[in-house]
mmCIF file of C-alpha atoms and ligand atoms in Angstrom:
data_model
loop_
_atom_site.group_PDB
_atom_site.id
_atom_site.type_symbol
_atom_site.label_atom_id
_atom_site.label_comp_id
_atom_site.label_asym_id
_atom_site.label_seq_id
_atom_site.Cartn_x
_atom_site.Cartn_y
_atom_site.Cartn_z
ATOM 1 C CA UNK A 1 15.787 9.310 0.913
ATOM 2 C CA UNK A 2 15.983 7.441 -2.309
ATOM 3 C CA UNK A 3 19.054 7.538 -4.479
ATOM 4 C CA UNK A 4 17.669 8.168 -7.898
ATOM 5 C CA UNK A 5 21.467 8.351 -9.371
ATOM 6 C CA UNK A 6 22.372 4.810 -8.085
ATOM 7 C CA UNK A 7 18.885 3.490 -9.691
ATOM 8 C CA UNK A 8 19.686 5.041 -13.134
ATOM 9 C CA UNK A 9 23.171 3.394 -13.293
ATOM 10 C CA UNK A 10 21.503 -0.003 -12.458
ATOM 11 C CA UNK A 11 18.601 0.276 -14.640
ATOM 12 C CA UNK A 12 21.179 0.851 -17.129
ATOM 13 C CA UNK A 13 22.970 -2.250 -16.267
ATOM 14 C CA UNK A 14 19.748 -4.254 -16.439
ATOM 15 C CA UNK A 15 19.107 -3.228 -20.100
ATOM 16 C CA UNK A 16 23.041 -4.138 -20.819
ATOM 17 C CA UNK A 17 22.513 -7.687 -18.799
ATOM 18 C CA UNK A 18 19.346 -7.892 -20.878
ATOM 19 C CA UNK A 19 21.455 -7.870 -24.044
ATOM 20 C CA UNK A 20 19.848 -4.218 -25.053
ATOM 21 C CA UNK A 21 21.827 -1.189 -25.941
ATOM 22 C CA UNK A 22 20.785 1.376 -23.529
ATOM 23 C CA UNK A 23 22.008 3.830 -26.076
ATOM 24 C CA UNK A 24 19.449 3.029 -28.481
ATOM 25 C CA UNK A 25 16.625 5.905 -28.955
ATOM 26 C CA UNK A 26 14.198 4.124 -27.275
ATOM 27 C CA UNK A 27 16.052 3.280 -24.322
ATOM 28 C CA UNK A 28 18.356 6.196 -23.656
ATOM 29 C CA UNK A 29 16.084 8.080 -21.407
ATOM 30 C CA UNK A 30 14.814 4.831 -19.864
ATOM 31 C CA UNK A 31 17.080 4.580 -16.677
ATOM 32 C CA UNK A 32 16.064 8.368 -15.790
ATOM 33 C CA UNK A 33 12.577 7.717 -16.549
ATOM 34 C CA UNK A 34 12.790 4.494 -14.095
ATOM 35 C CA UNK A 35 14.335 6.020 -11.155
ATOM 36 C CA UNK A 36 11.663 9.117 -11.414
ATOM 37 C CA UNK A 37 9.063 6.740 -11.653
ATOM 38 C CA UNK A 38 10.498 4.426 -8.703
ATOM 39 C CA UNK A 39 11.098 7.883 -6.326
ATOM 40 C CA UNK A 40 7.092 8.119 -6.741
ATOM 41 C CA UNK A 41 5.891 4.713 -6.492
ATOM 42 C CA UNK A 42 8.197 4.072 -3.440
ATOM 43 C CA UNK A 43 7.524 7.475 -1.659
ATOM 44 C CA UNK A 44 6.517 5.386 1.368
ATOM 45 C CA UNK A 45 9.873 3.962 1.830
ATOM 46 C CA UNK A 46 10.951 7.271 3.118
ATOM 47 C CA UNK A 47 8.708 7.181 5.998
ATOM 48 C CA UNK A 48 8.123 4.522 8.707
ATOM 49 C CA UNK A 49 4.573 3.771 10.153
ATOM 50 C CA UNK A 50 4.973 6.189 12.909
ATOM 51 C CA UNK A 51 5.794 9.036 10.519
ATOM 52 C CA UNK A 52 3.180 8.369 8.337
ATOM 53 C CA UNK A 53 0.667 8.351 11.124
ATOM 54 C CA UNK A 54 1.700 11.894 12.360
ATOM 55 C CA UNK A 55 1.897 13.008 8.419
ATOM 56 C CA UNK A 56 -2.127 12.257 8.639
ATOM 57 C CA UNK A 57 -2.867 12.946 12.176
ATOM 58 C CA UNK A 58 -5.760 15.520 11.511
ATOM 59 C CA UNK A 59 -8.615 13.692 13.578
ATOM 60 C CA UNK A 60 -11.308 15.539 15.126
ATOM 61 C CA UNK A 61 -12.975 14.733 18.359
ATOM 62 C CA UNK A 62 -16.193 13.578 17.804
ATOM 63 C CA UNK A 63 -17.103 12.126 21.274
ATOM 64 C CA UNK A 64 -20.753 11.438 20.645
ATOM 65 C CA UNK A 65 -20.366 9.033 17.617
ATOM 66 C CA UNK A 66 -19.019 5.234 18.172
ATOM 67 C CA UNK A 67 -20.589 4.002 14.916
ATOM 68 C CA UNK A 68 -17.950 1.446 13.177
ATOM 69 C CA UNK A 69 -16.754 3.903 10.140
ATOM 70 C CA UNK A 70 -16.255 1.487 6.937
ATOM 71 C CA UNK A 71 -14.321 2.802 3.680
ATOM 72 C CA UNK A 72 -14.946 0.364 1.190
ATOM 73 C CA UNK A 73 -12.723 -0.189 -2.111
ATOM 74 C CA UNK A 74 -9.916 2.190 -1.643
ATOM 75 C CA UNK A 75 -7.750 1.852 -5.035
ATOM 76 C CA UNK A 76 -4.109 1.224 -4.694
ATOM 77 C CA UNK A 77 -1.200 -0.426 -6.290
ATOM 78 C CA UNK A 78 1.863 -1.801 -4.874
ATOM 79 C CA UNK A 79 5.147 -3.663 -5.412
ATOM 80 C CA UNK A 80 6.017 -7.294 -4.369
ATOM 81 C CA UNK A 81 8.995 -7.751 -2.587
ATOM 82 C CA UNK A 82 9.698 -11.213 -4.259
ATOM 83 C CA UNK A 83 9.949 -10.040 -7.484
ATOM 84 C CA UNK A 84 9.693 -6.263 -7.610
ATOM 85 C CA UNK A 85 6.220 -7.036 -9.987
ATOM 86 C CA UNK A 86 3.352 -4.982 -9.613
ATOM 87 C CA UNK A 87 0.283 -5.878 -7.569
ATOM 88 C CA UNK A 88 -2.774 -4.370 -9.256
ATOM 89 C CA UNK A 89 -6.304 -4.035 -9.293
ATOM 90 C CA UNK A 90 -5.577 -3.702 -5.395
ATOM 91 C CA UNK A 91 -8.640 -2.296 -3.246
ATOM 92 C CA UNK A 92 -8.567 -1.669 0.352
ATOM 93 C CA UNK A 93 -11.428 -1.986 2.992
ATOM 94 C CA UNK A 94 -10.625 -0.258 5.933
ATOM 95 C CA UNK A 95 -12.777 -0.112 8.825
ATOM 96 C CA UNK A 96 -12.682 0.954 12.643
ATOM 97 C CA UNK A 97 -14.708 1.769 16.047
ATOM 98 C CA UNK A 98 -14.147 5.127 16.936
ATOM 99 C CA UNK A 99 -12.731 5.814 20.467
ATOM 100 C CA UNK A 100 -13.829 9.574 20.701
ATOM 101 C CA UNK A 101 -11.197 10.266 17.675
ATOM 102 C CA UNK A 102 -12.699 10.425 13.993
ATOM 103 C CA UNK A 103 -10.665 10.495 11.231
ATOM 104 C CA UNK A 104 -11.230 12.431 7.932
ATOM 105 C CA UNK A 105 -12.068 9.540 5.157
ATOM 106 C CA UNK A 106 -9.359 11.445 2.783
ATOM 107 C CA UNK A 107 -7.146 10.829 5.409
ATOM 108 C CA UNK A 108 -7.821 6.966 5.664
ATOM 109 C CA UNK A 109 -7.533 6.733 1.806
ATOM 110 C CA UNK A 110 -3.914 8.796 2.003
ATOM 111 C CA UNK A 111 -2.271 6.634 4.769
ATOM 112 C CA UNK A 112 -3.496 3.574 2.433
ATOM 113 C CA UNK A 113 -1.750 5.099 -0.481
ATOM 114 C CA UNK A 114 1.171 5.801 1.550
ATOM 115 C CA UNK A 115 1.585 2.499 2.981
ATOM 116 C CA UNK A 116 1.107 1.167 -0.570
ATOM 117 C CA UNK A 117 4.116 2.694 -2.142
ATOM 118 C CA UNK A 118 6.466 0.667 -0.392
ATOM 119 C CA UNK A 119 8.122 -3.023 -1.590
ATOM 120 C CA UNK A 120 6.188 -5.316 0.160
ATOM 121 C CA UNK A 121 3.802 -8.556 0.839
ATOM 122 C CA UNK A 122 0.232 -7.988 0.693
ATOM 123 C CA UNK A 123 -0.588 -9.036 4.029
ATOM 124 C CA UNK A 124 2.123 -6.316 5.289
ATOM 125 C CA UNK A 125 -0.187 -3.542 3.927
ATOM 126 C CA UNK A 126 -3.126 -4.480 6.058
ATOM 127 C CA UNK A 127 -0.588 -4.807 9.073
ATOM 128 C CA UNK A 128 0.985 -1.686 8.590
ATOM 129 C CA UNK A 129 -2.552 0.685 7.678
ATOM 130 C CA UNK A 130 -4.044 -1.435 11.043
ATOM 131 C CA UNK A 131 -0.882 0.013 12.932
ATOM 132 C CA UNK A 132 -1.384 3.345 11.645
ATOM 133 C CA UNK A 133 -5.070 3.565 12.585
ATOM 134 C CA UNK A 134 -4.995 2.510 15.902
ATOM 135 C CA UNK A 135 -1.844 5.075 16.515
ATOM 136 C CA UNK A 136 -3.917 8.140 14.811
ATOM 137 C CA UNK A 137 -7.681 7.183 16.056
ATOM 138 C CA UNK A 138 -6.445 5.538 19.683
ATOM 139 C CA UNK A 139 -8.827 2.840 18.473
ATOM 140 C CA UNK A 140 -7.672 -1.384 18.792
ATOM 141 C CA UNK A 141 -10.778 -1.961 16.698
ATOM 142 C CA UNK A 142 -9.456 -1.845 13.310
ATOM 143 C CA UNK A 143 -9.993 -4.061 10.367
ATOM 144 C CA UNK A 144 -8.108 -3.836 6.961
ATOM 145 C CA UNK A 145 -8.992 -6.242 4.141
ATOM 146 C CA UNK A 146 -6.781 -6.196 0.694
ATOM 147 C CA UNK A 147 -7.271 -7.800 -2.328
ATOM 148 C CA UNK A 148 -5.079 -7.477 -5.402
ATOM 149 C CA UNK A 149 -3.956 -9.348 -8.468
ATOM 150 C CA UNK A 150 -0.353 -10.005 -8.347
ATOM 151 C CA UNK A 151 1.737 -9.885 -12.114
ATOM 152 C CA UNK A 152 4.190 -12.345 -10.933
ATOM 153 C CA UNK A 153 1.269 -14.468 -11.064
ATOM 154 C CA UNK A 154 -0.629 -13.581 -13.719
ATOM 155 C CA UNK A 155 2.309 -12.594 -15.995
ATOM 156 C CA UNK A 156 4.635 -15.381 -15.292
ATOM 157 C CA UNK A 157 4.959 -18.816 -13.473
ATOM 158 C CA UNK A 158 1.892 -20.709 -13.391
ATOM 159 C CA UNK A 159 0.039 -17.858 -15.141
ATOM 160 C CA UNK A 160 -3.284 -17.733 -13.270
ATOM 161 C CA UNK A 161 -4.442 -14.558 -14.582
ATOM 162 C CA UNK A 162 -7.628 -12.948 -13.028
ATOM 163 C CA UNK A 163 -6.580 -15.043 -9.934
ATOM 164 C CA UNK A 164 -6.800 -12.625 -6.488
ATOM 165 C CA UNK A 165 -5.335 -12.560 -3.366
ATOM 166 C CA UNK A 166 -7.288 -11.695 -0.126
ATOM 167 C CA UNK A 167 -5.600 -10.963 2.681
ATOM 168 C CA UNK A 168 -7.467 -9.626 6.129
ATOM 169 C CA UNK A 169 -5.970 -8.007 9.201
ATOM 170 C CA UNK A 170 -8.965 -8.426 11.613
ATOM 171 C CA UNK A 171 -7.829 -6.831 15.279
ATOM 172 C CA UNK A 172 -9.890 -6.051 18.610
ATOM 173 C CA UNK A 173 -13.680 -6.247 18.750
ATOM 174 C CA UNK A 174 -13.878 -7.506 15.053
ATOM 175 C CA UNK A 175 -12.519 -10.470 16.152
ATOM 176 C CA UNK A 176 -14.994 -11.264 18.318
ATOM 177 C CA UNK A 177 -18.377 -8.881 17.913
ATOM 178 C CA UNK A 178 -20.914 -10.647 15.341
ATOM 179 C CA UNK A 179 -22.689 -7.344 14.751
ATOM 180 C CA UNK A 180 -19.319 -5.930 13.533
ATOM 181 C CA UNK A 181 -18.564 -9.230 11.724
ATOM 182 C CA UNK A 182 -20.644 -8.669 9.177
ATOM 183 C CA UNK A 183 -18.988 -5.611 7.353
ATOM 184 C CA UNK A 184 -15.646 -8.242 7.178
ATOM 185 C CA UNK A 185 -16.898 -9.452 3.601
HETATM 186 ZN ZN1 ZN B 1 5.628 -11.514 -6.381
#
Protein backbone atom coordinates (compact mmCIF):
# COMPACT_ATOMS: atom_id res chain seq x y z
CA UNK A 1 0.00 0.00 0.00
CA UNK A 2 1.09 3.57 -0.64
CA UNK A 3 2.90 5.06 2.39
CA UNK A 4 1.32 8.52 2.59
CA UNK A 5 3.23 9.45 5.78
CA UNK A 6 6.56 8.87 4.02
CA UNK A 7 5.39 10.88 0.97
CA UNK A 8 4.48 13.79 3.27
CA UNK A 9 7.96 13.78 4.81
CA UNK A 10 9.71 13.62 1.44
CA UNK A 11 7.60 16.38 -0.11
CA UNK A 12 8.44 18.55 2.86
CA UNK A 13 12.11 17.78 2.18
CA UNK A 14 11.71 18.78 -1.47
CA UNK A 15 10.17 22.12 -0.43
CA UNK A 16 13.19 22.75 1.81
CA UNK A 17 15.57 21.69 -0.97
CA UNK A 18 13.85 24.18 -3.28
CA UNK A 19 14.77 26.88 -0.77
CA UNK A 20 11.20 27.53 0.33
CA UNK A 21 9.74 27.58 3.82
CA UNK A 22 7.49 24.53 4.30
CA UNK A 23 5.91 26.22 7.34
CA UNK A 24 4.65 29.31 5.51
CA UNK A 25 0.89 29.60 5.12
CA UNK A 26 0.56 28.49 1.51
CA UNK A 27 2.76 25.42 1.97
CA UNK A 28 1.97 24.17 5.44
CA UNK A 29 -0.68 21.71 4.21
CA UNK A 30 1.06 20.95 0.90
CA UNK A 31 2.87 17.73 1.92
CA UNK A 32 -0.42 16.31 3.20
CA UNK A 33 -2.28 17.40 0.05
CA UNK A 34 0.36 15.92 -2.27
CA UNK A 35 0.34 12.63 -0.34
CA UNK A 36 -3.44 12.44 -0.63
CA UNK A 37 -3.27 13.26 -4.35
CA UNK A 38 -0.58 10.61 -4.94
CA UNK A 39 -2.68 8.04 -3.14
CA UNK A 40 -5.44 8.70 -5.68
CA UNK A 41 -3.46 9.25 -8.90
CA UNK A 42 -1.20 6.24 -8.24
CA UNK A 43 -3.95 3.92 -7.05
CA UNK A 44 -3.12 1.44 -9.81
CA UNK A 45 0.31 0.81 -8.23
CA UNK A 46 -1.46 -1.17 -5.51
CA UNK A 47 -2.51 -3.82 -8.01
CA UNK A 48 -0.91 -6.20 -10.51
CA UNK A 49 -2.41 -6.57 -13.99
CA UNK A 50 -3.85 -9.89 -12.86
CA UNK A 51 -5.53 -8.27 -9.87
CA UNK A 52 -7.01 -5.56 -12.10
CA UNK A 53 -8.30 -8.26 -14.46
CA UNK A 54 -10.02 -10.02 -11.54
CA UNK A 55 -11.46 -6.71 -10.34
CA UNK A 56 -13.22 -6.06 -13.64
CA UNK A 57 -13.94 -9.59 -14.74
CA UNK A 58 -17.68 -9.03 -15.04
CA UNK A 59 -17.92 -10.08 -18.64
CA UNK A 60 -21.06 -11.71 -19.88
CA UNK A 61 -21.35 -14.55 -22.35
CA UNK A 62 -22.50 -13.63 -25.80
CA UNK A 63 -21.92 -16.58 -28.05
CA UNK A 64 -23.71 -15.02 -31.00
CA UNK A 65 -21.48 -12.00 -31.52
CA UNK A 66 -17.93 -11.98 -32.83
CA UNK A 67 -18.19 -8.42 -34.16
CA UNK A 68 -15.22 -6.21 -33.39
CA UNK A 69 -15.74 -3.89 -30.42
CA UNK A 70 -14.06 -0.47 -30.64
CA UNK A 71 -14.13 1.97 -27.75
CA UNK A 72 -12.62 5.26 -28.83
CA UNK A 73 -11.13 8.23 -26.98
CA UNK A 74 -11.27 7.11 -23.36
CA UNK A 75 -9.99 10.11 -21.37
CA UNK A 76 -7.01 9.31 -19.16
CA UNK A 77 -4.02 10.87 -17.49
CA UNK A 78 -0.84 9.37 -16.13
CA UNK A 79 2.64 10.25 -14.88
CA UNK A 80 5.85 9.42 -16.72
CA UNK A 81 8.37 7.38 -14.78
CA UNK A 82 11.33 9.40 -16.07
CA UNK A 83 10.25 12.75 -14.62
CA UNK A 84 7.15 11.96 -12.54
CA UNK A 85 5.59 14.48 -14.91
CA UNK A 86 1.95 14.56 -15.94
CA UNK A 87 0.89 13.00 -19.24
CA UNK A 88 -2.26 14.89 -20.22
CA UNK A 89 -4.82 15.16 -23.02
CA UNK A 90 -4.43 11.41 -23.02
CA UNK A 91 -6.92 9.31 -24.93
CA UNK A 92 -6.99 5.54 -25.26
CA UNK A 93 -8.76 3.58 -27.96
CA UNK A 94 -9.32 -0.07 -27.10
CA UNK A 95 -10.54 -2.66 -29.58
CA UNK A 96 -10.93 -6.42 -29.51
CA UNK A 97 -12.66 -9.26 -31.29
CA UNK A 98 -14.78 -11.12 -28.70
CA UNK A 99 -14.34 -14.87 -28.41
CA UNK A 100 -17.78 -15.53 -26.93
CA UNK A 101 -17.12 -13.18 -24.01
CA UNK A 102 -18.12 -9.55 -24.27
CA UNK A 103 -16.95 -7.09 -21.65
CA UNK A 104 -19.15 -4.18 -20.53
CA UNK A 105 -17.94 -0.89 -22.00
CA UNK A 106 -17.77 0.80 -18.62
CA UNK A 107 -15.45 -2.03 -17.48
CA UNK A 108 -13.08 -1.32 -20.37
CA UNK A 109 -12.95 2.34 -19.37
CA UNK A 110 -12.30 1.42 -15.74
CA UNK A 111 -9.47 -0.97 -16.68
CA UNK A 112 -7.83 1.86 -18.66
CA UNK A 113 -8.32 4.23 -15.74
CA UNK A 114 -6.70 1.90 -13.20
CA UNK A 115 -3.75 1.03 -15.48
CA UNK A 116 -3.05 4.70 -16.15
CA UNK A 117 -2.77 5.42 -12.41
CA UNK A 118 0.82 4.22 -12.24
CA UNK A 119 4.30 5.61 -12.82
CA UNK A 120 5.21 4.35 -16.28
CA UNK A 121 5.85 5.07 -19.92
CA UNK A 122 3.04 5.58 -22.41
CA UNK A 123 3.80 2.40 -24.36
CA UNK A 124 3.54 0.33 -21.18
CA UNK A 125 -0.02 1.57 -20.59
CA UNK A 126 -1.04 0.09 -23.95
CA UNK A 127 0.72 -3.21 -23.23
CA UNK A 128 -0.84 -3.55 -19.78
CA UNK A 129 -4.35 -2.72 -21.01
CA UNK A 130 -3.93 -5.28 -23.81
CA UNK A 131 -2.71 -7.96 -21.34
CA UNK A 132 -5.68 -7.36 -19.05
CA UNK A 133 -8.17 -7.30 -21.96
CA UNK A 134 -6.83 -10.69 -23.08
CA UNK A 135 -7.05 -12.14 -19.59
CA UNK A 136 -10.63 -10.91 -19.07
CA UNK A 137 -12.05 -11.67 -22.53
CA UNK A 138 -9.93 -14.66 -23.55
CA UNK A 139 -9.26 -12.96 -26.90
CA UNK A 140 -5.73 -12.49 -28.29
CA UNK A 141 -7.11 -10.11 -30.93
CA UNK A 142 -6.63 -6.84 -29.10
CA UNK A 143 -5.33 -3.41 -30.07
CA UNK A 144 -4.77 -0.39 -27.85
CA UNK A 145 -3.85 3.00 -29.23
CA UNK A 146 -2.89 5.85 -26.98
CA UNK A 147 -2.18 9.51 -27.61
CA UNK A 148 -0.95 11.99 -25.02
CA UNK A 149 0.91 15.21 -24.36
CA UNK A 150 3.83 14.87 -21.96
CA UNK A 151 4.44 17.80 -19.65
CA UNK A 152 8.12 16.77 -19.41
CA UNK A 153 8.26 17.64 -23.14
CA UNK A 154 5.85 20.58 -23.31
CA UNK A 155 6.93 22.46 -20.16
CA UNK A 156 10.71 21.96 -20.11
CA UNK A 157 13.68 20.90 -22.19
CA UNK A 158 12.89 21.23 -25.87
CA UNK A 159 9.51 22.89 -25.06
CA UNK A 160 7.51 21.57 -27.96
CA UNK A 161 4.05 22.36 -26.70
CA UNK A 162 1.15 20.75 -28.49
CA UNK A 163 3.27 17.80 -29.56
CA UNK A 164 1.43 14.55 -29.08
CA UNK A 165 2.94 11.11 -28.71
CA UNK A 166 1.13 8.19 -30.30
CA UNK A 167 1.66 4.56 -29.34
CA UNK A 168 -0.07 1.46 -30.65
CA UNK A 169 -0.11 -2.03 -29.16
CA UNK A 170 -1.42 -4.20 -31.98
CA UNK A 171 -1.93 -7.92 -31.45
CA UNK A 172 -3.41 -11.01 -33.03
CA UNK A 173 -5.70 -10.56 -36.01
CA UNK A 174 -5.26 -6.78 -35.89
CA UNK A 175 -1.73 -7.35 -37.23
CA UNK A 176 -2.86 -9.26 -40.28
CA UNK A 177 -6.54 -8.72 -41.09
CA UNK A 178 -7.09 -5.70 -43.36
CA UNK A 179 -10.78 -5.64 -42.35
CA UNK A 180 -9.68 -5.01 -38.75
CA UNK A 181 -6.83 -2.66 -39.64
CA UNK A 182 -9.29 -0.05 -40.89
CA UNK A 183 -10.02 0.64 -37.19
CA UNK A 184 -6.34 1.32 -36.41
CA UNK A 185 -6.58 5.03 -37.14
ZN1 LIG B 1 9.07 12.29 -18.84
